[in-house]
Structures are given as C-alpha cells and as structure tokens.
PDB file of C-alpha atoms in Angstrom:
ATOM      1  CA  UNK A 296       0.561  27.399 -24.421  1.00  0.00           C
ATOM      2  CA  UNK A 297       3.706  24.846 -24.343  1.00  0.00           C
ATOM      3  CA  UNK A 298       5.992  26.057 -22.159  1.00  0.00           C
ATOM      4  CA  UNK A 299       8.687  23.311 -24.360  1.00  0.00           C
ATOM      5  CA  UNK A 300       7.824  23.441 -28.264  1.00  0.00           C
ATOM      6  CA  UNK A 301       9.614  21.022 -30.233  1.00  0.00           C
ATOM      7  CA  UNK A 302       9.329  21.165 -34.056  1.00  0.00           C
ATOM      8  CA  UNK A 303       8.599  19.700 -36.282  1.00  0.00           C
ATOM      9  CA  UNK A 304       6.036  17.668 -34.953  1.00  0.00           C
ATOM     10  CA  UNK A 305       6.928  14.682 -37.377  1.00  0.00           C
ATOM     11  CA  UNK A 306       9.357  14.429 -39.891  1.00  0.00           C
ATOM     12  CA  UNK A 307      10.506  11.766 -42.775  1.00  0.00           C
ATOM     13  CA  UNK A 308      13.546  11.364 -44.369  1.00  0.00           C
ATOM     14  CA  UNK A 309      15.411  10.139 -46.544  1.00  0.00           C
ATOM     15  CA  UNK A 310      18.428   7.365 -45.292  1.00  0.00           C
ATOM     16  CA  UNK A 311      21.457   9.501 -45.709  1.00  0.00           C
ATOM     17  CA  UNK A 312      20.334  12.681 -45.670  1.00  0.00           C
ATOM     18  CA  UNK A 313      20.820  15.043 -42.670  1.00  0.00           C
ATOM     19  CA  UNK A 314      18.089  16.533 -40.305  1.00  0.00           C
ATOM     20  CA  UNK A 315      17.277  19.222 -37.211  1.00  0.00           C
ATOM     21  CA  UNK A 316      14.810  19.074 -34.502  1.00  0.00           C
ATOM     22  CA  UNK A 317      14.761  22.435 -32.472  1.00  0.00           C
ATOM     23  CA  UNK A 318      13.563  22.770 -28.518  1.00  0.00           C
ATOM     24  CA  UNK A 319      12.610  25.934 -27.977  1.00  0.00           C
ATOM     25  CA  UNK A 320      11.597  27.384 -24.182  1.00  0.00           C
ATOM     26  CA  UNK A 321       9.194  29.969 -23.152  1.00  0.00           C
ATOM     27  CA  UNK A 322      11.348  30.095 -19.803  1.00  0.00           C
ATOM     28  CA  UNK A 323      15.076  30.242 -19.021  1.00  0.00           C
ATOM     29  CA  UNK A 324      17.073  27.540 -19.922  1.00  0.00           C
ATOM     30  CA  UNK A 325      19.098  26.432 -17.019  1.00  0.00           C
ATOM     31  CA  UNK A 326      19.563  22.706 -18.863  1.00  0.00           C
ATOM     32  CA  UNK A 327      18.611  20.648 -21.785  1.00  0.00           C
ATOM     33  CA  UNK A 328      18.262  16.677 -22.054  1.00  0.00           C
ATOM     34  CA  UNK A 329      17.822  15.088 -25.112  1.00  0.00           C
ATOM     35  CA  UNK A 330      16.002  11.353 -25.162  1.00  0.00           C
ATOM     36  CA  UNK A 331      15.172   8.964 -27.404  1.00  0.00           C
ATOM     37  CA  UNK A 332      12.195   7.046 -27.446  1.00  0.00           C
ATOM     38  CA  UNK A 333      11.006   4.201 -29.330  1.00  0.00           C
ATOM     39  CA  UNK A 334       7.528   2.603 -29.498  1.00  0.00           C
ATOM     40  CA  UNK A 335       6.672   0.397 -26.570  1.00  0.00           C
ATOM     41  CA  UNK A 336       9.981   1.142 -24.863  1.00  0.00           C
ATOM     42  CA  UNK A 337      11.452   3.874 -22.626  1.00  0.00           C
ATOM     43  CA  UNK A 338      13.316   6.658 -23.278  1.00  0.00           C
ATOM     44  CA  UNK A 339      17.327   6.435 -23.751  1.00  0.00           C
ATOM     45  CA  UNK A 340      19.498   8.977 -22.696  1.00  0.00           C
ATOM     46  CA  UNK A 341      21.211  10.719 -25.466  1.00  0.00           C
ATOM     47  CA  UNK A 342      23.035  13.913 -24.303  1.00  0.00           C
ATOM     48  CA  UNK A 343      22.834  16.920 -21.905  1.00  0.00           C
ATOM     49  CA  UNK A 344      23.188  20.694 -22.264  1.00  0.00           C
ATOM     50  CA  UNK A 345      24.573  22.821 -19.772  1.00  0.00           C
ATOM     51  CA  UNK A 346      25.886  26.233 -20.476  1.00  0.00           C
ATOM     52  CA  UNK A 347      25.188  28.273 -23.362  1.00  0.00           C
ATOM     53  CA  UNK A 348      27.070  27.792 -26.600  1.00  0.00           C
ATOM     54  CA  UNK A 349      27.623  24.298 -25.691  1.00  0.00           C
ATOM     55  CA  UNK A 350      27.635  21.726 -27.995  1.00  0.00           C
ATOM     56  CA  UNK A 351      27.576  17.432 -27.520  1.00  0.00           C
ATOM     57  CA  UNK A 352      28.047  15.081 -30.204  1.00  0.00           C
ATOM     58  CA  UNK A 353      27.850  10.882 -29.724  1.00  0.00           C
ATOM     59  CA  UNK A 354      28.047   9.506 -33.139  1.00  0.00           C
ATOM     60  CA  UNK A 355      26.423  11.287 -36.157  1.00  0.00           C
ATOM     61  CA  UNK A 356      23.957  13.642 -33.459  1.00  0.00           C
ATOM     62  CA  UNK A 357      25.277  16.569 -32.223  1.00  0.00           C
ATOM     63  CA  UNK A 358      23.133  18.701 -29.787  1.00  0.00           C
ATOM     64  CA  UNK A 359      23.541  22.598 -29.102  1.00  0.00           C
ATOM     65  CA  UNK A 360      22.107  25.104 -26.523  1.00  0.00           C
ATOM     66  CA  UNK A 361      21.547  28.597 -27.482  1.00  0.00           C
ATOM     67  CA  UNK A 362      20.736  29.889 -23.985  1.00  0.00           C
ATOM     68  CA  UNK A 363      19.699  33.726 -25.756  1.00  0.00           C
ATOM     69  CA  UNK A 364      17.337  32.438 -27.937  1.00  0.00           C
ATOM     70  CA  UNK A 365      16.473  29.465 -25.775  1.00  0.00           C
ATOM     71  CA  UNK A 366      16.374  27.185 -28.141  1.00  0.00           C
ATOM     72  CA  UNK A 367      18.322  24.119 -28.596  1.00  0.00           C
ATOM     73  CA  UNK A 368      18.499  22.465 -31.577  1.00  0.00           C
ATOM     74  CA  UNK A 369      19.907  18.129 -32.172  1.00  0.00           C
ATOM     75  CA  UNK A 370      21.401  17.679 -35.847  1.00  0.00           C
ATOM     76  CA  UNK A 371      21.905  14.086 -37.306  1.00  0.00           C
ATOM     77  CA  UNK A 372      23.960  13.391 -40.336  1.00  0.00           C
ATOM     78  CA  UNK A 373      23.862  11.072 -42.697  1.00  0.00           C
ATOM     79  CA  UNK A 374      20.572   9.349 -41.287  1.00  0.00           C
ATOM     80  CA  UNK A 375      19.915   6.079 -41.235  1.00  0.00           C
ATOM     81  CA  UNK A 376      16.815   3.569 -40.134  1.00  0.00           C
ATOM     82  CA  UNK A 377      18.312   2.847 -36.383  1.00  0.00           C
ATOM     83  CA  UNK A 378      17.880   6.876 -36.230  1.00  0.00           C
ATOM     84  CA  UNK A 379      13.821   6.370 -36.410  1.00  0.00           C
ATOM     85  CA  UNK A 380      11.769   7.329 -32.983  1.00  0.00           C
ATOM     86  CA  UNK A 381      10.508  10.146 -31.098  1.00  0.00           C
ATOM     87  CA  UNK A 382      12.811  12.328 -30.036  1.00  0.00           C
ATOM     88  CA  UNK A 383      12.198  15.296 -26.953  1.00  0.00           C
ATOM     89  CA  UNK A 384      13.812  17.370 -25.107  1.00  0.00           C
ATOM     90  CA  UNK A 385      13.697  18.002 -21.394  1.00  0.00           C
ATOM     91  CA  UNK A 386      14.024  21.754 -19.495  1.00  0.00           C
ATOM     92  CA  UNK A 387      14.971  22.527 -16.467  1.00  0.00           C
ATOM     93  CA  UNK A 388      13.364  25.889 -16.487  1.00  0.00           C
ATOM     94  CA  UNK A 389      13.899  25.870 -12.387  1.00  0.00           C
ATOM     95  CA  UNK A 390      17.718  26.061 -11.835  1.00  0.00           C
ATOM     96  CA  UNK A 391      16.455  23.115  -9.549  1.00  0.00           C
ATOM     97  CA  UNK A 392      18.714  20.492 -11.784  1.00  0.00           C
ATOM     98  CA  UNK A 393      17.749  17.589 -13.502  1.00  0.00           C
ATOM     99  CA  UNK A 394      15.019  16.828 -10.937  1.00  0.00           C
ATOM    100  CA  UNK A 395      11.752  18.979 -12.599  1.00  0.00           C
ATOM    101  CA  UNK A 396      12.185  18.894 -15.732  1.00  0.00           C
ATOM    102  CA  UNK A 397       9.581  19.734 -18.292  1.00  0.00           C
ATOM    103  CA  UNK A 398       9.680  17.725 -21.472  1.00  0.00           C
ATOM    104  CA  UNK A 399       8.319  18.356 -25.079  1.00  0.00           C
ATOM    105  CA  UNK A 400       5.730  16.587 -27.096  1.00  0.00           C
ATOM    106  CA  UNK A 401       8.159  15.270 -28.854  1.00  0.00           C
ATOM    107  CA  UNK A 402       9.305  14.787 -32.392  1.00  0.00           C
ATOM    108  CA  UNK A 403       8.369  11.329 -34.877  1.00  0.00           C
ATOM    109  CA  UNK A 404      11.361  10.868 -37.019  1.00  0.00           C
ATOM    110  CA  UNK A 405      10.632   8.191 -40.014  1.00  0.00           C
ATOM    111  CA  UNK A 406      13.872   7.668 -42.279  1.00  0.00           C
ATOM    112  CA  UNK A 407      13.152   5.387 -45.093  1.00  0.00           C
ATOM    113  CA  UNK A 408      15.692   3.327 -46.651  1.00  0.00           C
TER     114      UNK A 408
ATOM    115  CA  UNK B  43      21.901  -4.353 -14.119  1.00  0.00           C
ATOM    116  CA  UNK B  44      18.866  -4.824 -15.211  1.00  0.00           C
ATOM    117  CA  UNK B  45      17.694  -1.654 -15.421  1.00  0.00           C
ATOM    118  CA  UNK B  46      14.701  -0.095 -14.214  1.00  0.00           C
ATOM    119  CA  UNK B  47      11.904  -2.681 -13.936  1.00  0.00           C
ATOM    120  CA  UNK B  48       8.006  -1.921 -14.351  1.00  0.00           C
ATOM    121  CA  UNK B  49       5.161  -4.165 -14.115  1.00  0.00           C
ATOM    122  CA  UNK B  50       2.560  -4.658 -15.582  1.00  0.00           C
ATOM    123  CA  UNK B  51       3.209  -3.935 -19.203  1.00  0.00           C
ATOM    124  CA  UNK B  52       0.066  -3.534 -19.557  1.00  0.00           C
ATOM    125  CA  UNK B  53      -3.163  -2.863 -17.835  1.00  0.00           C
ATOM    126  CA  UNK B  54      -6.919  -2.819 -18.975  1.00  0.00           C
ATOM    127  CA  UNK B  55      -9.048  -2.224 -16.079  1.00  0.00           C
ATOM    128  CA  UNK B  56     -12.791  -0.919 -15.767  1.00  0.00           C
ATOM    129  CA  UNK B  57     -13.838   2.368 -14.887  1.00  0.00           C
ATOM    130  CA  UNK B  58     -13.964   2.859 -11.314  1.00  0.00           C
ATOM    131  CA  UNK B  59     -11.544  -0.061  -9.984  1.00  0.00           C
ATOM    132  CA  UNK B  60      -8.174   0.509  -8.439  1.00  0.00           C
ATOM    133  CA  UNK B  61      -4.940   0.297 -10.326  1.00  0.00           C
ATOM    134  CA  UNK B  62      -1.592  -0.656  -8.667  1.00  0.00           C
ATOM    135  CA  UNK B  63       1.928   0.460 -10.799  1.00  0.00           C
ATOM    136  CA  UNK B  64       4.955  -1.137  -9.762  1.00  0.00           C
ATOM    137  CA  UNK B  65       8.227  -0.105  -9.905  1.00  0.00           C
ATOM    138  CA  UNK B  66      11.722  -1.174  -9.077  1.00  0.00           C
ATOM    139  CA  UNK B  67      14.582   1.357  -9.765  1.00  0.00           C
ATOM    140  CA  UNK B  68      17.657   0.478 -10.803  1.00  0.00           C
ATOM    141  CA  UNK B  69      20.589  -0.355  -7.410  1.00  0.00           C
ATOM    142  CA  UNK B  70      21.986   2.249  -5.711  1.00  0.00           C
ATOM    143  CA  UNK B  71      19.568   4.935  -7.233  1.00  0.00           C
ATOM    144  CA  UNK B  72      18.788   7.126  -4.844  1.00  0.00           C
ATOM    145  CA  UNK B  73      15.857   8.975  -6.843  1.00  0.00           C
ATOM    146  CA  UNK B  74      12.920   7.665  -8.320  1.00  0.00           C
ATOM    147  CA  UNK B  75      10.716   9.900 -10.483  1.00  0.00           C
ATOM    148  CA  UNK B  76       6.918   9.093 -12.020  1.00  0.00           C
ATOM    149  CA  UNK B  77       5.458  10.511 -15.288  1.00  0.00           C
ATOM    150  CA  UNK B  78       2.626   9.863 -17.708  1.00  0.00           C
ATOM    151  CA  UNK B  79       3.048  10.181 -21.314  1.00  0.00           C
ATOM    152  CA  UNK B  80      -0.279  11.029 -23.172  1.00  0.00           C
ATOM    153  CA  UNK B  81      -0.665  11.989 -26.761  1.00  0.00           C
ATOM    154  CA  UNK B  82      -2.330  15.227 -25.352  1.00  0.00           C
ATOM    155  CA  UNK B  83      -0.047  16.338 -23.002  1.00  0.00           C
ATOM    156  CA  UNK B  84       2.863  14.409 -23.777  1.00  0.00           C
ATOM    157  CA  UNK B  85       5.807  13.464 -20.792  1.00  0.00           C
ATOM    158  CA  UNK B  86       4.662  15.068 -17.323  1.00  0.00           C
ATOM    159  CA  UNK B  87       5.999  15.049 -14.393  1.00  0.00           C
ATOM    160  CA  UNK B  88       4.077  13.179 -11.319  1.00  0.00           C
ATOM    161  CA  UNK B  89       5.677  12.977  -8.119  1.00  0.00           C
ATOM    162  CA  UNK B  90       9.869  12.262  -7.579  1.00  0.00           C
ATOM    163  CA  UNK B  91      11.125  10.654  -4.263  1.00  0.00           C
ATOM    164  CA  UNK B  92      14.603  11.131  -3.274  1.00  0.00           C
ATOM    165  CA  UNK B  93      15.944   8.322  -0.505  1.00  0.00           C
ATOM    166  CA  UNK B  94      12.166   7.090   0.213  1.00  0.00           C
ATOM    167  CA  UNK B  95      10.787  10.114   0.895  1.00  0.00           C
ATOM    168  CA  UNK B  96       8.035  11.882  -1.773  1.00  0.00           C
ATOM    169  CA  UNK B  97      10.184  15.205  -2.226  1.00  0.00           C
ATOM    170  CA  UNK B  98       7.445  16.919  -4.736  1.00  0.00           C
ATOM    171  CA  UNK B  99       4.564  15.788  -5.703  1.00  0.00           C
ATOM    172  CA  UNK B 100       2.583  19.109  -7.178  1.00  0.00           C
ATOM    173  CA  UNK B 101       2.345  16.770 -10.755  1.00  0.00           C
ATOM    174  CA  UNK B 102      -0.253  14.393  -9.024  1.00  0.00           C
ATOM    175  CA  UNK B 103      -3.857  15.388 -10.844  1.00  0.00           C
ATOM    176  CA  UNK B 104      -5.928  14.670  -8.252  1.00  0.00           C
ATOM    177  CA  UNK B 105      -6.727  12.724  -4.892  1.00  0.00           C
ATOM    178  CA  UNK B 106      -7.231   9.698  -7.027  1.00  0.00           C
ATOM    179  CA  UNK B 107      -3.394   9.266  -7.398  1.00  0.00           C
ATOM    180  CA  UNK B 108      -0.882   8.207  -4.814  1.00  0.00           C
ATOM    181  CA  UNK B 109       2.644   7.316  -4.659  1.00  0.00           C
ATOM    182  CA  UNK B 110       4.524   5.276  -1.900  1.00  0.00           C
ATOM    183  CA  UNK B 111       7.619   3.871  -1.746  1.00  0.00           C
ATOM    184  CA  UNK B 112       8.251   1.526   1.082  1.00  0.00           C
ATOM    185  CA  UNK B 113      11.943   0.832   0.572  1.00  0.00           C
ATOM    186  CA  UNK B 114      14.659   1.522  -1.904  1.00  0.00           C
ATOM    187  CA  UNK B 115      14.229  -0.839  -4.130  1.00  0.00           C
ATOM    188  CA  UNK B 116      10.397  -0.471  -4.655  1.00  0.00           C
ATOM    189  CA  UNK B 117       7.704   2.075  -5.751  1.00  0.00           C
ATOM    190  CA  UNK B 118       4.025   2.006  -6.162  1.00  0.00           C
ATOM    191  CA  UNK B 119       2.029   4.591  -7.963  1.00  0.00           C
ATOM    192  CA  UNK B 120      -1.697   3.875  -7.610  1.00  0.00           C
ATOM    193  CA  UNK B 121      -5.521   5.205  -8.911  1.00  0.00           C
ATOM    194  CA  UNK B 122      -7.943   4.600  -7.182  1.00  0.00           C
ATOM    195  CA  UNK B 123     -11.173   5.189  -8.395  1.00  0.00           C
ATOM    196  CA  UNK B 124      -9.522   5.150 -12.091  1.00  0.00           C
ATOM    197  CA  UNK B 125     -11.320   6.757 -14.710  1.00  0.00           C
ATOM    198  CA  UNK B 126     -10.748   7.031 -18.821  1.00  0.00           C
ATOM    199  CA  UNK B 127      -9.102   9.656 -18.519  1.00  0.00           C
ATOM    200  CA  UNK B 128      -5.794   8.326 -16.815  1.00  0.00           C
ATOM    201  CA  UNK B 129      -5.416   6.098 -19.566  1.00  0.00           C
ATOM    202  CA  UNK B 130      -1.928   6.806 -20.359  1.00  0.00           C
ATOM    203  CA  UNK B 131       1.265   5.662 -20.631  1.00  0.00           C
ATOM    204  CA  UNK B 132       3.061   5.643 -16.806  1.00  0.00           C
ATOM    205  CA  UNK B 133       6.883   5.370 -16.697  1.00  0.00           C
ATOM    206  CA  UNK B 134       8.942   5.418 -13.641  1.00  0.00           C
ATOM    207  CA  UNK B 135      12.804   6.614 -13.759  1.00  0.00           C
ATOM    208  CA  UNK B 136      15.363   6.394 -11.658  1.00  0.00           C
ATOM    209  CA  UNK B 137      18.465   8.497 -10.872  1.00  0.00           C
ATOM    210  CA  UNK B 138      21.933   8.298  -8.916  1.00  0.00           C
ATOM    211  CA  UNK B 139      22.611  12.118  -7.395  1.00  0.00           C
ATOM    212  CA  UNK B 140      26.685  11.830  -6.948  1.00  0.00           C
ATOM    213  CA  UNK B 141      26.492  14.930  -5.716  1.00  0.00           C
ATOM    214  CA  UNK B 142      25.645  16.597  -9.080  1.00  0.00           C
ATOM    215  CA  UNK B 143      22.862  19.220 -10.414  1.00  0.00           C
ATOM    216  CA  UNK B 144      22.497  17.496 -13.271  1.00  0.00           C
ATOM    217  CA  UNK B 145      22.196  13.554 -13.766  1.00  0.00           C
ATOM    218  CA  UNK B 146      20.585  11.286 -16.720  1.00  0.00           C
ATOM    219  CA  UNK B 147      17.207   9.838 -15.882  1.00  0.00           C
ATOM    220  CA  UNK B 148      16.712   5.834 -16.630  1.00  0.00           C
ATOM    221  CA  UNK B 149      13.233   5.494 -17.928  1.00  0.00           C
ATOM    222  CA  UNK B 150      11.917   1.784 -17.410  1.00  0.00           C
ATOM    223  CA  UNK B 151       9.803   0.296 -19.985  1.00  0.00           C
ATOM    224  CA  UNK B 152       6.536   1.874 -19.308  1.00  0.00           C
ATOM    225  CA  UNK B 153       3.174   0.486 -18.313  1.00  0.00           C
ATOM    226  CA  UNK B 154       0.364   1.335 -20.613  1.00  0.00           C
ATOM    227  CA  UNK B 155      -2.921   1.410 -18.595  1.00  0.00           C
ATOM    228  CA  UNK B 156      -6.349   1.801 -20.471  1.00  0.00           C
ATOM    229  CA  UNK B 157      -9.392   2.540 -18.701  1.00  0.00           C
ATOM    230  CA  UNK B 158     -12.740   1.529 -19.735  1.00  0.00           C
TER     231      UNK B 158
END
C-alpha cells in the first residue's frame, strides 16, 4: 500500500469556489512539502510543514499539519484557473530532513471558468 | 539564475541502447537529488548527492541505472541497457543546505524518456 495517500485523486471545480486536498501518512510525520506541478514543467515550491498544528498560507492556499492524525490537508479559496495542476505532497517519514522524502501520487485539480 | 537546467526534453530511444540525462543544478547548490515520475508509481526518489559525492542511492532499480556527478555544476543519470519500462518522466532537483533540516527542493523541467 501507499505509504503517502493523497485524495482525491482528481478534482474539478468551479472558479470561485473553495477546495481541500488531504496528505495522509502511514508513518510519522516529521515534515510536509507541498508542490505544484504543471504539465510539461517541474514542480514549484509552495509551502512547508514542520511541527504539528502548524499552519502556512501564501495567497488564497493555506496548508496545515495534523501530526496525530498524520494528515495534512492544503485549502484554496476562492479558486481560480491559474490554481489548475497537480498538486502532492512530500513526507519526510525519516526525521532525516528534507533529503528522503516520499511524495504522493498526486492530486489533478481542473477549475473551470 | 536560471534555475535548474535538464537536457534533453525529451528522449525516444530503442530498447536496449544507452540513455544519458543531464543535469545542471542551480549555483551554489550543494545537493542534487534524481527522481522519476510515472503514472504508476508517481514521484520516487533515485539517488541524492550532497557536495559530489552519491550520499544514498537505495532508489536506483537496478544495475542498469547510474548516477555520477563529476563536478558541482553537473550531473548525469544514465540506463544502460534501457528497457520500456524506464519510460518515465526523470527530474533532477537541487538544494542549498544553510545549515538547515529542512530546505525547498528546485525541480528542473524534467526529461521525458520513452523506450521502445
């Protein structure tokens, strides 16, 4: 099984509206990345999780770890078209830093105007 | 800065030939990670160097594939035989330590290989 399980696997919505994408671990969280990717390109750095209860926003995304329930979860408001891609998450599971991390299959976001 | 440079873009090879990626991290970086993105098993986890020197390379499948990098400023993951089954997309990263646990990757462009 997916030690990283990202959900949902795909998602479209409506410009404006708001949306979640959850990361959930099978292993401790010791840190959380979250990227964006879009076709063809690489992934762009969005934000990075730490300690438990912590939360990041840049914009309209906001990104929070819930080291318990390992899980982290990345909320955009008010979506619009730029917001389209694949989004995933990256564990380190290790305590080992950002050097081994284990990423998810990633999420599809479509928002249509 | 340009950012972290890959080449090709793209590669279509034949079963059984060898494949040469190329890499050239962004200045001053002193890591340099490689991964393969596949639809199956989405963003793994190859080999990272740190100053040169392969630190962990337990994410390489098999004998086939082989990472050097020569100097600071260049990396070269290669296949050799390649088979349809590393068809893939291969992206290298680079990352500056500054004497911190954690640090934001940059992913270069990618190079999508296809194997025939």
């Amino acid at each position: 099984s997916q030690e990283l399980e990202q959900s949902p696997q795909s998602l479209i919505v409506q410009e404006g509206k708001n949306l979640t994408i959850n990361c959930t671990s099978s292993k401790t969280l010791y840190g959380l990345y979250w990227y964006k990717q879009k076709y063809g390109e690489g992934l762009i750095f969005l934000m990075m999780l730490q300690k438990g209860g912590e939360e990041k926003s840049h914009e309209k995304i906001t990104a929070k770890l819930d080291e318990k329930k390992q899980q982290s979860s990345l909320h955009i408001t008010a979506s619009q078209p730029s917001h389209a891609g694949i989004y995933l998450c990256g564990a380190d599971n290790t305590g080992a830093g950002s050097y081994q991390l284990t990423f998810g299959k990633g999420t599809k976001l479509s928002v249509i105007p | 800065d340009a950012g972290v440079i890959q080449s090709p873009r793209h590669e279509v090879t034949e079963m059984g030939q060898e494949v040469t990626l190329r890499c050239k991290p962004i200045s001053g970086h002193d890591y340099l990670f490689w991964y393969r993105q596949t639809m199956m098993r989405g963003l793994e986890l190859l080999i990272y160097f740190n100053n040169n020197v392969p630190i962990d390379d337990s994410g390489m499948p098999e004998d086939r594939f082989s990472a050097k990098m020569p100097n600071a400023s260049f990396s070269t993951l290669k296949i050799q035989p390649s088979e349809p089954r590393d068809s893939a997309v291969y992206f290298c990263a680079s990352s500056d330590y500054r004497g911190q646990l954690y640090n934001e990757q940059f992913f270069g462009p990618g190079t999508r290989l296809t194997v025939l």
